[in-house]
Short mmCIF file of C-alpha atoms and ligand atoms in Angstrom, two decimals:
data_model
loop_
_atom_site.label_atom_id
_atom_site.label_comp_id
_atom_site.label_asym_id
_atom_site.label_seq_id
_atom_site.Cartn_x
_atom_site.Cartn_y
_atom_site.Cartn_z
CA MET V 1 66.55 24.13 148.59
CA LYS V 2 68.51 20.92 149.22
CA GLN V 3 72.27 21.47 149.47
CA VAL V 4 74.83 19.26 147.76
CA THR V 5 78.37 18.73 149.10
CA LEU V 6 81.30 18.19 146.76
CA THR V 7 85.03 18.87 146.60
CA ILE V 8 86.82 21.11 144.13
CA ASP V 9 90.62 21.00 144.22
CA GLY V 10 90.34 19.27 147.58
CA LYS V 11 88.18 22.00 149.10
CA ASN V 12 84.74 21.03 150.47
CA ILE V 13 81.99 23.21 149.13
CA THR V 14 78.20 23.16 149.25
CA ALA V 15 75.82 24.41 146.59
CA PRO V 16 72.07 24.22 146.02
CA GLU V 17 70.95 21.16 144.07
CA GLY V 18 70.72 21.93 140.35
CA THR V 19 73.53 24.50 140.39
CA SER V 20 76.06 24.30 137.58
CA LEU V 21 79.55 23.28 138.58
CA LEU V 22 80.91 26.53 137.19
CA ALA V 23 78.52 28.66 139.27
CA ALA V 24 79.25 26.59 142.39
CA ALA V 25 83.01 27.02 141.93
CA LEU V 26 82.85 30.75 141.24
CA ASP V 27 80.45 31.31 144.16
CA SER V 28 82.99 29.52 146.41
CA GLY V 29 85.87 31.67 145.26
CA ILE V 30 87.40 29.03 142.97
CA TYR V 31 88.21 30.52 139.58
CA ILE V 32 87.60 28.56 136.39
CA PRO V 33 88.26 30.44 133.12
CA ASN V 34 85.08 31.51 131.36
CA LEU V 35 83.87 34.11 128.89
CA CYS V 36 80.32 33.25 127.84
CA TYR V 37 78.97 32.58 131.36
CA ILE V 38 76.57 35.05 132.99
CA ALA V 39 75.25 34.22 136.46
CA ASP V 40 71.58 35.03 135.74
CA LYS V 41 71.36 33.21 132.44
CA PRO V 42 69.26 30.05 132.91
CA GLU V 43 70.89 27.95 130.17
CA PRO V 44 74.65 27.94 129.53
CA SER V 45 75.85 29.04 126.11
CA ALA V 46 78.79 26.62 126.40
CA SER V 47 80.37 28.41 123.47
CA CYS V 48 83.73 29.66 124.74
CA ARG V 49 85.06 26.16 125.60
CA LEU V 50 87.34 27.41 128.36
CA CYS V 51 85.82 26.05 131.57
CA PHE V 52 87.13 22.50 131.33
CA VAL V 53 87.51 20.53 134.56
CA GLU V 54 88.17 16.91 135.42
CA ILE V 55 85.75 14.85 137.50
CA ALA V 56 86.83 11.66 139.29
CA GLY V 57 85.49 8.63 137.45
CA ARG V 58 85.08 10.43 134.10
CA PRO V 59 87.56 9.54 131.37
CA GLU V 60 87.58 12.98 129.71
CA PRO V 61 87.37 16.60 130.90
CA VAL V 62 83.95 18.25 130.84
CA THR V 63 82.83 21.87 130.63
CA ALA V 64 81.92 23.07 134.13
CA CYS V 65 79.07 25.25 132.84
CA THR V 66 77.15 22.25 131.46
CA GLU V 67 77.73 19.99 134.47
CA THR V 68 75.41 20.00 137.48
CA VAL V 69 76.77 19.56 141.02
CA ALA V 70 76.26 16.12 142.54
CA GLU V 71 76.72 14.79 146.06
CA GLY V 72 80.27 13.52 146.64
CA MET V 73 81.57 14.77 143.28
CA GLU V 74 85.35 15.20 143.22
CA VAL V 75 86.47 17.90 140.82
CA SER V 76 89.90 19.11 139.75
CA THR V 77 90.32 22.42 137.94
CA ARG V 78 94.07 21.87 137.50
CA GLY V 79 94.17 18.53 135.68
CA GLU V 80 96.59 18.49 132.74
CA LYS V 81 94.01 17.31 130.19
CA ALA V 82 91.54 20.03 131.17
CA LEU V 83 94.21 22.73 131.17
CA ALA V 84 95.50 21.61 127.77
CA LEU V 85 92.01 21.89 126.24
CA ALA V 86 91.45 25.30 127.79
CA ARG V 87 94.86 26.56 126.63
CA THR V 88 94.19 25.42 123.06
CA GLY V 89 90.77 27.12 123.05
CA PHE V 90 92.30 30.27 124.45
CA GLU V 91 95.15 30.38 121.96
CA LEU V 92 92.76 29.87 119.04
CA LEU V 93 90.65 32.73 120.33
CA MET V 94 93.64 34.99 120.70
CA ALA V 95 94.88 34.21 117.19
CA SER V 96 92.17 36.51 115.82
CA HIS V 97 92.37 39.10 118.58
CA ALA V 98 93.79 42.59 117.96
CA LEU V 99 96.17 42.56 120.90
CA ASP V 100 97.17 46.04 122.06
CA CYS V 101 96.79 46.06 125.83
CA ALA V 102 98.81 49.25 126.42
CA HIS V 103 96.23 51.29 124.47
CA CYS V 104 93.13 49.31 125.42
CA PRO V 105 90.47 50.64 127.81
CA ALA V 106 90.19 47.17 129.38
CA ASN V 107 93.87 46.94 130.29
CA LYS V 108 94.37 45.52 133.82
CA LYS V 109 90.68 44.61 134.20
CA CYS V 110 90.38 42.41 131.14
CA GLU V 111 89.13 38.84 131.50
CA LEU V 112 91.54 37.70 128.77
CA GLN V 113 94.50 38.87 130.80
CA LYS V 114 93.12 37.05 133.84
CA ILE V 115 92.60 33.84 131.86
CA ALA V 116 96.12 34.01 130.40
CA ARG V 117 97.57 34.35 133.91
CA HIS V 118 95.46 31.49 135.22
CA LEU V 119 96.37 29.13 132.37
CA GLY V 120 100.01 30.15 132.24
CA ALA V 121 99.41 31.03 128.59
CA LYS V 122 100.67 33.97 126.58
CA LEU V 123 98.18 36.54 125.32
CA LYS V 124 99.95 36.41 121.98
CA PRO V 125 99.55 32.84 120.74
CA THR V 126 102.68 30.97 119.73
CA ARG V 127 101.15 27.83 118.23
CA PHE V 128 98.71 29.41 115.77
CA ARG V 129 99.22 31.86 112.96
CA PRO V 130 97.51 35.21 113.70
CA LEU V 131 94.45 35.84 111.54
CA LEU V 132 93.14 39.32 112.24
CA ARG V 133 89.83 40.68 110.98
CA GLU V 134 90.74 44.37 110.81
CA LEU V 135 87.15 45.59 111.04
CA PRO V 136 86.26 49.28 111.49
CA VAL V 137 85.64 50.54 115.03
CA ASP V 138 82.08 51.79 115.63
CA ASP V 139 82.03 54.94 117.78
CA SER V 140 78.59 56.14 116.66
CA ASN V 141 77.01 55.62 120.09
CA PRO V 142 77.29 58.70 122.34
CA LEU V 143 78.27 56.64 125.39
CA PHE V 144 80.45 53.81 124.22
CA THR V 145 82.69 52.46 121.49
CA TYR V 146 82.51 49.04 119.88
CA ASP V 147 85.75 47.57 118.60
CA PRO V 148 84.92 44.29 116.82
CA ASN V 149 88.60 43.41 116.63
CA LYS V 150 88.63 42.87 120.40
CA CYS V 151 85.32 40.96 120.51
CA VAL V 152 85.55 37.31 121.54
CA LEU V 153 81.96 36.52 120.47
CA CYS V 154 81.01 35.50 123.99
CA GLY V 155 77.41 36.67 123.57
CA ARG V 156 77.10 38.27 127.01
CA CYS V 157 76.09 41.64 125.54
CA VAL V 158 73.50 40.07 123.24
CA TRP V 159 71.86 38.29 126.15
CA ALA V 160 72.01 41.31 128.48
CA CYS V 161 70.55 43.60 125.80
CA ARG V 162 67.57 41.26 125.40
CA ARG V 163 67.11 40.55 129.10
CA ASP V 164 67.21 44.06 130.46
CA ILE V 165 65.27 46.09 127.98
CA ARG V 166 64.18 43.52 125.44
CA SER V 167 65.46 45.83 122.75
CA GLY V 168 67.55 43.17 121.04
CA VAL V 169 69.70 45.79 119.35
CA LEU V 170 72.72 43.49 119.32
CA GLY V 171 73.01 40.15 117.58
CA PHE V 172 75.43 37.96 115.67
CA ALA V 173 75.78 37.82 111.91
CA HIS V 174 77.66 35.46 109.56
CA ARG V 175 79.44 32.23 110.39
CA GLY V 176 82.91 30.90 111.09
CA PHE V 177 85.73 33.42 110.84
CA GLU V 178 83.31 36.06 109.49
CA ARG V 179 81.03 35.81 112.53
CA ARG V 180 80.70 39.09 114.36
CA LEU V 181 78.57 41.08 116.71
CA THR V 182 76.46 43.64 114.89
CA THR V 183 73.00 45.23 114.73
CA PHE V 184 69.97 44.57 112.57
CA GLY V 185 70.84 45.64 109.04
CA ASP V 186 74.44 46.16 110.14
CA GLU V 187 73.59 49.73 111.15
CA PRO V 188 76.02 51.60 113.44
CA ILE V 189 75.02 51.06 117.09
CA GLY V 190 74.36 54.79 117.54
CA ALA V 191 71.94 54.85 114.60
CA GLU V 192 69.99 51.84 115.86
CA ARG V 193 67.20 51.90 118.44
CA CYS V 194 69.71 51.57 121.29
CA LEU V 195 68.42 53.03 124.56
CA ASP V 196 71.92 53.85 125.83
CA CYS V 197 71.43 51.72 128.94
CA SER V 198 75.00 50.38 128.50
CA VAL V 199 74.31 46.99 130.09
CA CYS V 200 76.28 45.58 127.18
CA VAL V 201 79.38 47.51 128.22
CA ALA V 202 79.00 46.35 131.81
CA VAL V 203 79.03 42.67 130.88
CA CYS V 204 81.70 42.74 128.16
CA PRO V 205 84.75 40.80 129.40
CA THR V 206 87.19 42.53 127.02
CA GLY V 207 87.85 45.97 125.57
CA ALA V 208 85.39 45.37 122.71
CA LEU V 209 82.69 47.52 124.32
CA SER V 210 84.08 50.40 126.34
CA PHE V 211 82.82 53.71 127.67
CA LYS V 212 83.97 56.87 126.02
CA GLU V 213 86.07 59.27 128.05
CA GLY V 214 84.02 60.61 131.00
CA LYS V 215 80.92 58.47 130.17
CA GLY V 216 81.54 55.39 132.33
S1 LIG H 301 90.79 43.27 125.19
FE1 LIG H 301 92.17 42.61 126.87
S2 LIG H 301 93.73 41.34 125.89
FE2 LIG H 301 92.70 42.52 124.27
S3 LIG H 301 93.94 44.34 123.99
FE3 LIG H 301 92.35 44.86 125.46
S4 LIG H 301 93.27 44.49 127.49
FE4 LIG H 301 94.55 43.43 125.97
S1 LIG H 302 81.19 42.83 122.43
FE1 LIG H 302 82.02 42.03 124.38
S2 LIG H 302 80.23 41.09 125.42
FE2 LIG H 302 79.69 41.36 123.25
S3 LIG H 302 80.15 39.41 122.27
FE3 LIG H 302 81.94 40.75 122.02
S4 LIG H 302 83.30 40.31 123.76
FE4 LIG H 302 81.28 39.46 124.26
#
């Protein structure tokens, strides 16, 4: 496949034609915050609104997951406008997040912690009033626990569940603030037709889906 050459933060990189800018950056070891991106997924969800970058010649930042690499493109991941948009998106997300890292199974490997470090943002938002959902934790599955209060609605688990075993156990219900990951009929995950493959746990970027003690 034809290769395209571009620069990101002054570094020359090459990527196959048609590659998304986000994939090209991550494949070259350049981190851009993201939550809803999965490498194998053909179309981007573009739902987390965190992967903003600036491209020379464009007046406004763009999301790197929806942009395709182009020859000679000059990209900055550290532009102030892009970082400001990403920080706002992140703080809004964290305003409804049940923050308790010390007792969370994802502590020290959590994507939210990594994003906060990268953006120079606090995990606990300062600009927005916290609005927590306080939903019950589902530990009905023998292998893993689902804590909806730590879910960022990225959709990775929904996609992985459908891709790998086409079971489609997981899906989203409701809209706006009420939106949440659940199962058909809102049954507990353990009571559903889950095949216990745990691909959902593997792709979850937070502590929302986590293995039970000794099951990981
Ligand atoms: S999901 Fe991440 S940010 Fe949230 S409590 Fe767990 S470790 Fe902390
Ligand atoms: S449970 Fe995890 S993978 Fe699934 S939508 Fe929530 S944060 Fe994303």
